[in-house]
mmCIF file with all atom_site columns, C-alpha atoms in Angstrom:
data_model
loop_
_atom_site.group_PDB
_atom_site.id
_atom_site.type_symbol
_atom_site.label_atom_id
_atom_site.label_alt_id
_atom_site.label_comp_id
_atom_site.label_asym_id
_atom_site.label_entity_id
_atom_site.label_seq_id
_atom_site.pdbx_PDB_ins_code
_atom_site.Cartn_x
_atom_site.Cartn_y
_atom_site.Cartn_z
_atom_site.occupancy
_atom_site.B_iso_or_equiv
_atom_site.pdbx_formal_charge
_atom_site.auth_seq_id
_atom_site.auth_comp_id
_atom_site.auth_asym_id
_atom_site.auth_atom_id
_atom_site.pdbx_PDB_model_num
ATOM 1   C CA . MET A 1 1   ? 4.909   -21.468 -5.608  1.00 0.00 ? 475 MET A CA 1
ATOM 2   C CA . ILE A 1 2   ? 3.026   -18.287 -5.615  1.00 0.00 ? 476 ILE A CA 1
ATOM 3   C CA . VAL A 1 3   ? 3.345   -17.845 -1.797  1.00 0.00 ? 477 VAL A CA 1
ATOM 4   C CA . THR A 1 4   ? 6.798   -18.315 -1.928  1.00 0.00 ? 478 THR A CA 1
ATOM 5   C CA . LEU A 1 5   ? 7.265   -15.678 -4.665  1.00 0.00 ? 479 LEU A CA 1
ATOM 6   C CA . ILE A 1 6   ? 5.042   -13.075 -2.669  1.00 0.00 ? 480 ILE A CA 1
ATOM 7   C CA . VAL A 1 7   ? 7.513   -13.717 0.239   1.00 0.00 ? 481 VAL A CA 1
ATOM 8   C CA . VAL A 1 8   ? 10.589  -13.171 -1.887  1.00 0.00 ? 482 VAL A CA 1
ATOM 9   C CA . CYS A 1 9   ? 9.103   -10.176 -3.345  1.00 0.00 ? 483 CYS A CA 1
ATOM 10  C CA . GLU A 1 10  ? 8.426   -8.692  -0.050  1.00 0.00 ? 484 GLU A CA 1
ATOM 11  C CA . VAL A 1 11  ? 11.925  -9.558  1.266   1.00 0.00 ? 485 VAL A CA 1
ATOM 12  C CA . ALA A 1 12  ? 13.394  -8.194  -1.943  1.00 0.00 ? 486 ALA A CA 1
ATOM 13  C CA . PHE A 1 13  ? 11.466  -4.991  -1.559  1.00 0.00 ? 487 PHE A CA 1
ATOM 14  C CA . TRP A 1 14  ? 12.987  -4.261  1.853   1.00 0.00 ? 488 TRP A CA 1
ATOM 15  C CA . VAL A 1 15  ? 16.585  -5.536  0.704   1.00 0.00 ? 489 VAL A CA 1
ATOM 16  C CA . LEU A 1 16  ? 16.274  -2.977  -2.311  1.00 0.00 ? 490 LEU A CA 1
ATOM 17  C CA . LEU A 1 17  ? 15.044  -0.277  0.008   1.00 0.00 ? 491 LEU A CA 1
ATOM 18  C CA . VAL A 1 18  ? 18.036  -0.624  2.416   1.00 0.00 ? 492 VAL A CA 1
ATOM 19  C CA . MET A 1 19  ? 20.463  -0.975  -0.408  1.00 0.00 ? 493 MET A CA 1
ATOM 20  C CA . GLY A 1 20  ? 19.029  1.939   -2.246  1.00 0.00 ? 494 GLY A CA 1
ATOM 21  C CA . LEU A 1 21  ? 18.841  4.194   0.879   1.00 0.00 ? 495 LEU A CA 1
ATOM 22  C CA . ALA A 1 22  ? 22.524  3.111   1.761   1.00 0.00 ? 496 ALA A CA 1
ATOM 23  C CA . LEU A 1 23  ? 23.775  3.846   -1.448  1.00 0.00 ? 497 LEU A CA 1
ATOM 24  C CA . ARG A 1 24  ? 21.879  7.343   -1.698  1.00 0.00 ? 498 ARG A CA 1
ATOM 25  C CA . TYR A 1 25  ? 22.926  8.598   1.900   1.00 0.00 ? 499 TYR A CA 1
ATOM 26  C CA . GLY A 1 26  ? 25.447  6.291   3.327   1.00 0.00 ? 500 GLY A CA 1
ATOM 27  C CA . ALA A 1 27  ? 27.861  5.829   0.190   1.00 0.00 ? 501 ALA A CA 1
ATOM 28  C CA . ARG A 1 28  ? 26.712  9.275   -1.095  1.00 0.00 ? 502 ARG A CA 1
ATOM 29  C CA . MET A 1 29  ? 25.750  7.945   -4.634  1.00 0.00 ? 503 MET A CA 1
ATOM 30  C CA . PRO A 1 30  ? 22.327  9.295   -5.136  1.00 0.00 ? 504 PRO A CA 1
ATOM 31  C CA . ARG A 1 31  ? 22.001  8.223   -8.735  1.00 0.00 ? 505 ARG A CA 1
ATOM 32  C CA . THR A 1 32  ? 22.923  4.608   -8.055  1.00 0.00 ? 506 THR A CA 1
ATOM 33  C CA . GLY A 1 33  ? 20.603  4.569   -5.016  1.00 0.00 ? 507 GLY A CA 1
ATOM 34  C CA . LEU A 1 34  ? 17.847  5.858   -7.152  1.00 0.00 ? 508 LEU A CA 1
ATOM 35  C CA . ALA A 1 35  ? 18.647  3.255   -9.779  1.00 0.00 ? 509 ALA A CA 1
ATOM 36  C CA . VAL A 1 36  ? 18.367  0.370   -6.988  1.00 0.00 ? 510 VAL A CA 1
ATOM 37  C CA . LEU A 1 37  ? 15.011  1.905   -5.840  1.00 0.00 ? 511 LEU A CA 1
ATOM 38  C CA . LEU A 1 38  ? 13.545  2.013   -9.203  1.00 0.00 ? 512 LEU A CA 1
ATOM 39  C CA . VAL A 1 39  ? 14.155  -1.725  -9.684  1.00 0.00 ? 513 VAL A CA 1
ATOM 40  C CA . GLU A 1 40  ? 11.395  -2.460  -7.033  1.00 0.00 ? 514 GLU A CA 1
ATOM 41  C CA . PRO A 1 41  ? 8.453   -2.153  -9.381  1.00 0.00 ? 515 PRO A CA 1
ATOM 42  C CA . VAL A 1 42  ? 9.940   -4.765  -11.497 1.00 0.00 ? 516 VAL A CA 1
ATOM 43  C CA . LEU A 1 43  ? 9.267   -7.177  -8.399  1.00 0.00 ? 517 LEU A CA 1
ATOM 44  C CA . GLU A 1 44  ? 5.431   -6.664  -8.840  1.00 0.00 ? 518 GLU A CA 1
ATOM 45  C CA . LEU A 1 45  ? 5.693   -7.121  -12.421 1.00 0.00 ? 519 LEU A CA 1
ATOM 46  C CA . VAL A 1 46  ? 7.332   -10.347 -11.909 1.00 0.00 ? 520 VAL A CA 1
ATOM 47  C CA . LEU A 1 47  ? 4.767   -11.576 -9.533  1.00 0.00 ? 521 LEU A CA 1
ATOM 48  C CA . LEU A 1 48  ? 1.916   -10.491 -12.011 1.00 0.00 ? 522 LEU A CA 1
ATOM 49  C CA . VAL A 1 49  ? 3.401   -12.407 -14.952 1.00 0.00 ? 523 VAL A CA 1
ATOM 50  C CA . VAL A 1 50  ? 4.340   -15.594 -12.749 1.00 0.00 ? 524 VAL A CA 1
ATOM 51  C CA . THR A 1 51  ? 0.782   -15.461 -11.343 1.00 0.00 ? 525 THR A CA 1
ATOM 52  C CA . ALA A 1 52  ? -0.891  -15.118 -14.842 1.00 0.00 ? 526 ALA A CA 1
ATOM 53  C CA . LEU A 1 53  ? 1.316   -17.719 -16.382 1.00 0.00 ? 527 LEU A CA 1
ATOM 54  C CA . ASP A 1 54  ? 0.373   -20.268 -13.473 1.00 0.00 ? 528 ASP A CA 1
ATOM 55  C CA . LEU A 1 55  ? -3.129  -19.675 -14.084 1.00 0.00 ? 529 LEU A CA 1
ATOM 56  C CA . ARG A 1 56  ? -2.641  -19.885 -17.770 1.00 0.00 ? 530 ARG A CA 1
ATOM 57  C CA . ARG A 1 57  ? -0.842  -23.237 -17.595 1.00 0.00 ? 531 ARG A CA 1
ATOM 58  C CA . GLY A 1 58  ? -3.978  -24.604 -15.908 1.00 0.00 ? 532 GLY A CA 1
ATOM 59  C CA . ALA A 1 59  ? -3.488  -24.264 -12.166 1.00 0.00 ? 533 ALA A CA 1
ATOM 60  C CA . THR A 1 60  ? -6.490  -24.400 -10.119 1.00 0.00 ? 534 THR A CA 1
ATOM 61  C CA . PRO A 1 61  ? -7.077  -20.960 -8.799  1.00 0.00 ? 535 PRO A CA 1
ATOM 62  C CA . ALA A 1 62  ? -6.200  -20.858 -5.013  1.00 0.00 ? 536 ALA A CA 1
ATOM 63  C CA . TRP A 1 63  ? -6.074  -18.456 -2.158  1.00 0.00 ? 537 TRP A CA 1
ATOM 64  C CA . SER A 1 64  ? -2.323  -17.768 -3.322  1.00 0.00 ? 538 SER A CA 1
ATOM 65  C CA . HIS A 1 65  ? -3.431  -16.286 -6.515  1.00 0.00 ? 539 HIS A CA 1
ATOM 66  C CA . GLY A 1 66  ? -5.829  -13.960 -4.781  1.00 0.00 ? 540 GLY A CA 1
ATOM 67  C CA . LEU A 1 67  ? -3.225  -12.844 -2.223  1.00 0.00 ? 541 LEU A CA 1
ATOM 68  C CA . ALA A 1 68  ? -0.917  -12.034 -5.061  1.00 0.00 ? 542 ALA A CA 1
ATOM 69  C CA . ALA A 1 69  ? -3.592  -9.711  -6.377  1.00 0.00 ? 543 ALA A CA 1
ATOM 70  C CA . LEU A 1 70  ? -3.974  -8.004  -3.131  1.00 0.00 ? 544 LEU A CA 1
ATOM 71  C CA . TYR A 1 71  ? -0.364  -7.669  -2.539  1.00 0.00 ? 545 TYR A CA 1
ATOM 72  C CA . ILE A 1 72  ? 0.219   -6.124  -6.076  1.00 0.00 ? 546 ILE A CA 1
ATOM 73  C CA . GLY A 1 73  ? -2.806  -3.746  -5.418  1.00 0.00 ? 547 GLY A CA 1
ATOM 74  C CA . PHE A 1 74  ? -1.351  -2.631  -1.927  1.00 0.00 ? 548 PHE A CA 1
ATOM 75  C CA . THR A 1 75  ? 2.289   -2.228  -3.268  1.00 0.00 ? 549 THR A CA 1
ATOM 76  C CA . VAL A 1 76  ? 1.164   -0.074  -6.186  1.00 0.00 ? 550 VAL A CA 1
ATOM 77  C CA . ALA A 1 77  ? -1.156  2.071   -4.028  1.00 0.00 ? 551 ALA A CA 1
ATOM 78  C CA . TYR A 1 78  ? 1.118   2.386   -0.982  1.00 0.00 ? 552 TYR A CA 1
ATOM 79  C CA . GLY A 1 79  ? 4.697   1.669   -2.210  1.00 0.00 ? 553 GLY A CA 1
ATOM 80  C CA . HIS A 1 80  ? 5.585   5.146   -3.426  1.00 0.00 ? 554 HIS A CA 1
ATOM 81  C CA . SER A 1 81  ? 4.446   6.780   -0.251  1.00 0.00 ? 555 SER A CA 1
ATOM 82  C CA . THR A 1 82  ? 6.303   4.245   1.848   1.00 0.00 ? 556 THR A CA 1
ATOM 83  C CA . LEU A 1 83  ? 9.334   4.989   -0.126  1.00 0.00 ? 557 LEU A CA 1
ATOM 84  C CA . GLN A 1 84  ? 9.155   8.653   0.124   1.00 0.00 ? 558 GLN A CA 1
ATOM 85  C CA . TRP A 1 85  ? 8.521   8.383   3.837   1.00 0.00 ? 559 TRP A CA 1
ATOM 86  C CA . LEU A 1 86  ? 11.594  6.151   4.309   1.00 0.00 ? 560 LEU A CA 1
ATOM 87  C CA . ASP A 1 87  ? 13.689  8.320   2.322   1.00 0.00 ? 561 ASP A CA 1
ATOM 88  C CA . GLY A 1 88  ? 12.658  11.238  4.214   1.00 0.00 ? 562 GLY A CA 1
ATOM 89  C CA . HIS A 1 89  ? 13.799  9.751   7.363   1.00 0.00 ? 563 HIS A CA 1
ATOM 90  C CA . ALA A 1 90  ? 17.032  8.332   5.813   1.00 0.00 ? 564 ALA A CA 1
ATOM 91  C CA . ARG A 1 91  ? 17.841  11.830  4.516   1.00 0.00 ? 565 ARG A CA 1
ATOM 92  C CA . HIS A 1 92  ? 17.292  13.162  8.057   1.00 0.00 ? 566 HIS A CA 1
ATOM 93  C CA . ARG A 1 93  ? 19.313  10.407  9.851   1.00 0.00 ? 567 ARG A CA 1
ATOM 94  C CA . LEU A 1 94  ? 22.154  9.715   7.504   1.00 0.00 ? 568 LEU A CA 1
ATOM 95  C CA . ALA A 1 95  ? 22.547  13.006  5.412   1.00 0.00 ? 569 ALA A CA 1
ATOM 96  C CA . GLY A 1 96  ? 21.535  15.713  8.093   1.00 0.00 ? 570 GLY A CA 1
ATOM 97  C CA . GLY A 1 97  ? 18.510  16.657  6.297   1.00 0.00 ? 571 GLY A CA 1
ATOM 98  C CA . PRO A 1 98  ? 15.682  18.236  7.832   1.00 0.00 ? 572 PRO A CA 1
ATOM 99  C CA . ARG A 1 99  ? 13.297  16.219  10.076  1.00 0.00 ? 573 ARG A CA 1
ATOM 100 C CA . PRO A 1 100 ? 10.423  14.902  7.797   1.00 0.00 ? 574 PRO A CA 1
ATOM 101 C CA . PRO A 1 101 ? 7.077   16.282  8.912   1.00 0.00 ? 575 PRO A CA 1
ATOM 102 C CA . LYS A 1 102 ? 4.744   14.207  10.872  1.00 0.00 ? 576 LYS A CA 1
ATOM 103 C CA . PRO A 1 103 ? 1.253   13.619  9.804   1.00 0.00 ? 577 PRO A CA 1
ATOM 104 C CA . PRO A 1 104 ? -1.314  16.111  11.388  1.00 0.00 ? 578 PRO A CA 1
ATOM 105 C CA . ARG A 1 105 ? -2.932  15.092  14.522  1.00 0.00 ? 579 ARG A CA 1
ATOM 106 C CA . HIS A 1 106 ? -5.967  17.252  14.870  1.00 0.00 ? 580 HIS A CA 1
ATOM 107 C CA . GLY A 1 107 ? -8.542  19.160  13.006  1.00 0.00 ? 581 GLY A CA 1
ATOM 108 C CA . ARG A 1 108 ? -9.259  19.577  9.479   1.00 0.00 ? 582 ARG A CA 1
ATOM 109 C CA . PRO A 1 109 ? -5.638  18.506  8.315   1.00 0.00 ? 583 PRO A CA 1
ATOM 110 C CA . ARG A 1 110 ? -6.005  15.244  10.131  1.00 0.00 ? 584 ARG A CA 1
ATOM 111 C CA . THR A 1 111 ? -9.241  14.519  8.436   1.00 0.00 ? 585 THR A CA 1
ATOM 112 C CA . VAL A 1 112 ? -7.684  15.316  4.968   1.00 0.00 ? 586 VAL A CA 1
ATOM 113 C CA . HIS A 1 113 ? -4.843  13.001  5.833   1.00 0.00 ? 587 HIS A CA 1
ATOM 114 C CA . GLU A 1 114 ? -7.189  10.008  6.703   1.00 0.00 ? 588 GLU A CA 1
ATOM 115 C CA . VAL A 1 115 ? -9.274  10.539  3.470   1.00 0.00 ? 589 VAL A CA 1
ATOM 116 C CA . ARG A 1 116 ? -6.102  10.533  1.478   1.00 0.00 ? 590 ARG A CA 1
ATOM 117 C CA . LEU A 1 117 ? -4.992  7.267   3.173   1.00 0.00 ? 591 LEU A CA 1
ATOM 118 C CA . TRP A 1 118 ? -8.419  5.861   2.386   1.00 0.00 ? 592 TRP A CA 1
ATOM 119 C CA . LEU A 1 119 ? -8.255  7.007   -1.332  1.00 0.00 ? 593 LEU A CA 1
ATOM 120 C CA . ARG A 1 120 ? -5.014  4.962   -1.359  1.00 0.00 ? 594 ARG A CA 1
ATOM 121 C CA . THR A 1 121 ? -6.809  1.835   -0.034  1.00 0.00 ? 595 THR A CA 1
ATOM 122 C CA . LEU A 1 122 ? -9.570  2.573   -2.656  1.00 0.00 ? 596 LEU A CA 1
ATOM 123 C CA . LEU A 1 123 ? -6.745  2.293   -5.297  1.00 0.00 ? 597 LEU A CA 1
ATOM 124 C CA . ALA A 1 124 ? -5.462  -0.841  -3.846  1.00 0.00 ? 598 ALA A CA 1
ATOM 125 C CA . ALA A 1 125 ? -8.840  -2.389  -3.829  1.00 0.00 ? 599 ALA A CA 1
ATOM 126 C CA . ALA A 1 126 ? -9.670  -1.488  -7.328  1.00 0.00 ? 600 ALA A CA 1
ATOM 127 C CA . LEU A 1 127 ? -6.363  -2.679  -8.561  1.00 0.00 ? 601 LEU A CA 1
ATOM 128 C CA . ALA A 1 128 ? -6.769  -5.911  -6.716  1.00 0.00 ? 602 ALA A CA 1
ATOM 129 C CA . CYS A 1 129 ? -10.428 -6.603  -7.676  1.00 0.00 ? 603 CYS A CA 1
ATOM 130 C CA . GLY A 1 130 ? -9.503  -5.573  -11.316 1.00 0.00 ? 604 GLY A CA 1
ATOM 131 C CA . LEU A 1 131 ? -6.672  -8.078  -11.483 1.00 0.00 ? 605 LEU A CA 1
ATOM 132 C CA . LEU A 1 132 ? -8.940  -10.609 -9.894  1.00 0.00 ? 606 LEU A CA 1
ATOM 133 C CA . GLN A 1 133 ? -11.789 -9.921  -12.282 1.00 0.00 ? 607 GLN A CA 1
ATOM 134 C CA . LEU A 1 134 ? -9.412  -10.297 -15.394 1.00 0.00 ? 608 LEU A CA 1
ATOM 135 C CA . ALA A 1 135 ? -8.299  -13.729 -13.929 1.00 0.00 ? 609 ALA A CA 1
ATOM 136 C CA . ILE A 1 136 ? -11.946 -14.631 -13.552 1.00 0.00 ? 610 ILE A CA 1
ATOM 137 C CA . LEU A 1 137 ? -12.834 -13.708 -16.940 1.00 0.00 ? 611 LEU A CA 1
ATOM 138 C CA . PHE A 1 138 ? -9.659  -15.606 -18.267 1.00 0.00 ? 612 PHE A CA 1
ATOM 139 C CA . LEU A 1 139 ? -10.671 -18.732 -16.473 1.00 0.00 ? 613 LEU A CA 1
ATOM 140 C CA . GLY A 1 140 ? -14.360 -18.595 -17.677 1.00 0.00 ? 614 GLY A CA 1
ATOM 141 C CA . ASP A 1 141 ? -15.447 -21.206 -15.009 1.00 0.00 ? 615 ASP A CA 1
ATOM 142 C CA . PRO A 1 142 ? -17.513 -19.720 -12.255 1.00 0.00 ? 616 PRO A CA 1
ATOM 143 C CA . ASP A 1 143 ? -17.061 -22.852 -10.039 1.00 0.00 ? 617 ASP A CA 1
ATOM 144 C CA . ALA A 1 144 ? -13.164 -22.695 -10.487 1.00 0.00 ? 618 ALA A CA 1
ATOM 145 C CA . SER A 1 145 ? -12.882 -19.010 -9.870  1.00 0.00 ? 619 SER A CA 1
ATOM 146 C CA . ALA A 1 146 ? -14.620 -19.140 -6.467  1.00 0.00 ? 620 ALA A CA 1
ATOM 147 C CA . PRO A 1 147 ? -11.448 -18.540 -4.454  1.00 0.00 ? 621 PRO A CA 1
ATOM 148 C CA . LEU A 1 148 ? -10.653 -15.504 -6.619  1.00 0.00 ? 622 LEU A CA 1
ATOM 149 C CA . ARG A 1 149 ? -14.182 -14.056 -5.920  1.00 0.00 ? 623 ARG A CA 1
ATOM 150 C CA . SER A 1 150 ? -13.631 -14.579 -2.303  1.00 0.00 ? 624 SER A CA 1
ATOM 151 C CA . TRP A 1 151 ? -10.601 -12.387 -2.424  1.00 0.00 ? 625 TRP A CA 1
ATOM 152 C CA . GLN A 1 152 ? -12.500 -9.654  -4.142  1.00 0.00 ? 626 GLN A CA 1
ATOM 153 C CA . LEU A 1 153 ? -14.736 -9.619  -1.053  1.00 0.00 ? 627 LEU A CA 1
ATOM 154 C CA . VAL A 1 154 ? -11.630 -9.363  1.260   1.00 0.00 ? 628 VAL A CA 1
ATOM 155 C CA . ALA A 1 155 ? -10.530 -6.381  -0.615  1.00 0.00 ? 629 ALA A CA 1
ATOM 156 C CA . LEU A 1 156 ? -13.961 -4.733  -0.562  1.00 0.00 ? 630 LEU A CA 1
ATOM 157 C CA . ARG A 1 157 ? -14.190 -5.531  3.104   1.00 0.00 ? 631 ARG A CA 1
ATOM 158 C CA . ALA A 1 158 ? -11.009 -3.808  3.969   1.00 0.00 ? 632 ALA A CA 1
ATOM 159 C CA . LEU A 1 159 ? -11.945 -0.840  1.878   1.00 0.00 ? 633 LEU A CA 1
ATOM 160 C CA . GLY A 1 160 ? -15.234 -0.787  3.645   1.00 0.00 ? 634 GLY A CA 1
ATOM 161 C CA . VAL A 1 161 ? -13.602 -0.897  7.078   1.00 0.00 ? 635 VAL A CA 1
ATOM 162 C CA . HIS A 1 162 ? -11.031 1.672   6.325   1.00 0.00 ? 636 HIS A CA 1
ATOM 163 C CA . GLY A 1 163 ? -13.699 3.874   4.802   1.00 0.00 ? 637 GLY A CA 1
ATOM 164 C CA . LEU A 1 164 ? -15.683 3.701   8.151   1.00 0.00 ? 638 LEU A CA 1
ATOM 165 C CA . ILE A 1 165 ? -12.475 4.688   9.991   1.00 0.00 ? 639 ILE A CA 1
ATOM 166 C CA . ALA A 1 166 ? -11.943 7.628   7.462   1.00 0.00 ? 640 ALA A CA 1
ATOM 167 C CA . PHE A 1 167 ? -15.557 8.572   7.597   1.00 0.00 ? 641 PHE A CA 1
ATOM 168 C CA . SER A 1 168 ? -15.369 8.817   11.382  1.00 0.00 ? 642 SER A CA 1
ATOM 169 C CA . PHE A 1 169 ? -12.611 11.316  11.130  1.00 0.00 ? 643 PHE A CA 1
ATOM 170 C CA . VAL A 1 170 ? -15.059 13.457  8.779   1.00 0.00 ? 644 VAL A CA 1
ATOM 171 C CA . LEU A 1 171 ? -17.710 13.181  11.375  1.00 0.00 ? 645 LEU A CA 1
ATOM 172 C CA . TRP A 1 172 ? -15.737 13.671  14.532  1.00 0.00 ? 646 TRP A CA 1
ATOM 173 C CA . PRO A 1 173 ? -12.435 15.292  13.578  1.00 0.00 ? 647 PRO A CA 1
ATOM 174 C CA . PRO A 1 174 ? -9.937  15.086  16.404  1.00 0.00 ? 648 PRO A CA 1
ATOM 175 C CA . ARG A 1 175 ? -9.857  18.220  18.615  1.00 0.00 ? 649 ARG A CA 1
ATOM 176 C CA . ALA A 1 176 ? -6.481  19.802  19.835  1.00 0.00 ? 650 ALA A CA 1
ATOM 177 C CA . PRO A 1 177 ? -5.899  19.494  23.503  1.00 0.00 ? 651 PRO A CA 1
ATOM 178 C CA . GLY A 1 178 ? -7.254  22.449  25.185  1.00 0.00 ? 652 GLY A CA 1
ATOM 179 C CA . ASP A 1 179 ? -9.426  23.652  22.197  1.00 0.00 ? 653 ASP A CA 1
ATOM 180 C CA . LYS A 1 180 ? -12.516 24.732  24.244  1.00 0.00 ? 654 LYS A CA 1
ATOM 181 C CA . ALA A 1 181 ? -13.992 26.793  21.586  1.00 0.00 ? 655 ALA A CA 1
ATOM 182 C CA . SER A 1 182 ? -14.695 23.719  19.625  1.00 0.00 ? 656 SER A CA 1
ATOM 183 C CA . ALA A 1 183 ? -15.881 21.819  22.531  1.00 0.00 ? 657 ALA A CA 1
ATOM 184 C CA . THR A 1 184 ? -18.455 24.384  23.439  1.00 0.00 ? 658 THR A CA 1
ATOM 185 C CA . GLU A 1 185 ? -19.794 24.491  19.899  1.00 0.00 ? 659 GLU A CA 1
ATOM 186 C CA . ARG A 1 186 ? -20.527 20.582  20.274  1.00 0.00 ? 660 ARG A CA 1
ATOM 187 C CA . ASN A 1 187 ? -22.803 21.249  23.343  1.00 0.00 ? 661 ASN A CA 1
#
């Protein structure tokens, strides 16, 4: 049931997104489009409530409960920026707005960009681990909560891998093509 709800939430996210952007820019109804887009956080709230109720009713904690926590953490951390990115592209394509800026490709701006992305992943992992820890405390049974603890490790592993990637940009920021001054400083 939880996996089905996660799939429904993901599909509903994209349907609401397309509907909201179509209303904002295609039908020239910006307030109505915004109202549709603001319904999206309700999906995560529904998923959270249904998952909590499932555990409260005595369901055995499973991988699906852990996946729900990671999904909620990810959508809270990355959902707003995803909406902004897609809104900028829709404004450009459908309403003649300016082309949205691309992420920086070189130097310190690229490093700052990568660190900010990692901070979003940190938020996602913290939210997921916090939700999972609340479920573990609610259950009160260490043996039954083992699947939830394993998802905490998944969140921390993802945070660590993304942290290594972001840290590599701090140590070795990408250089612009033809940036010889920076190349000679390294040698």
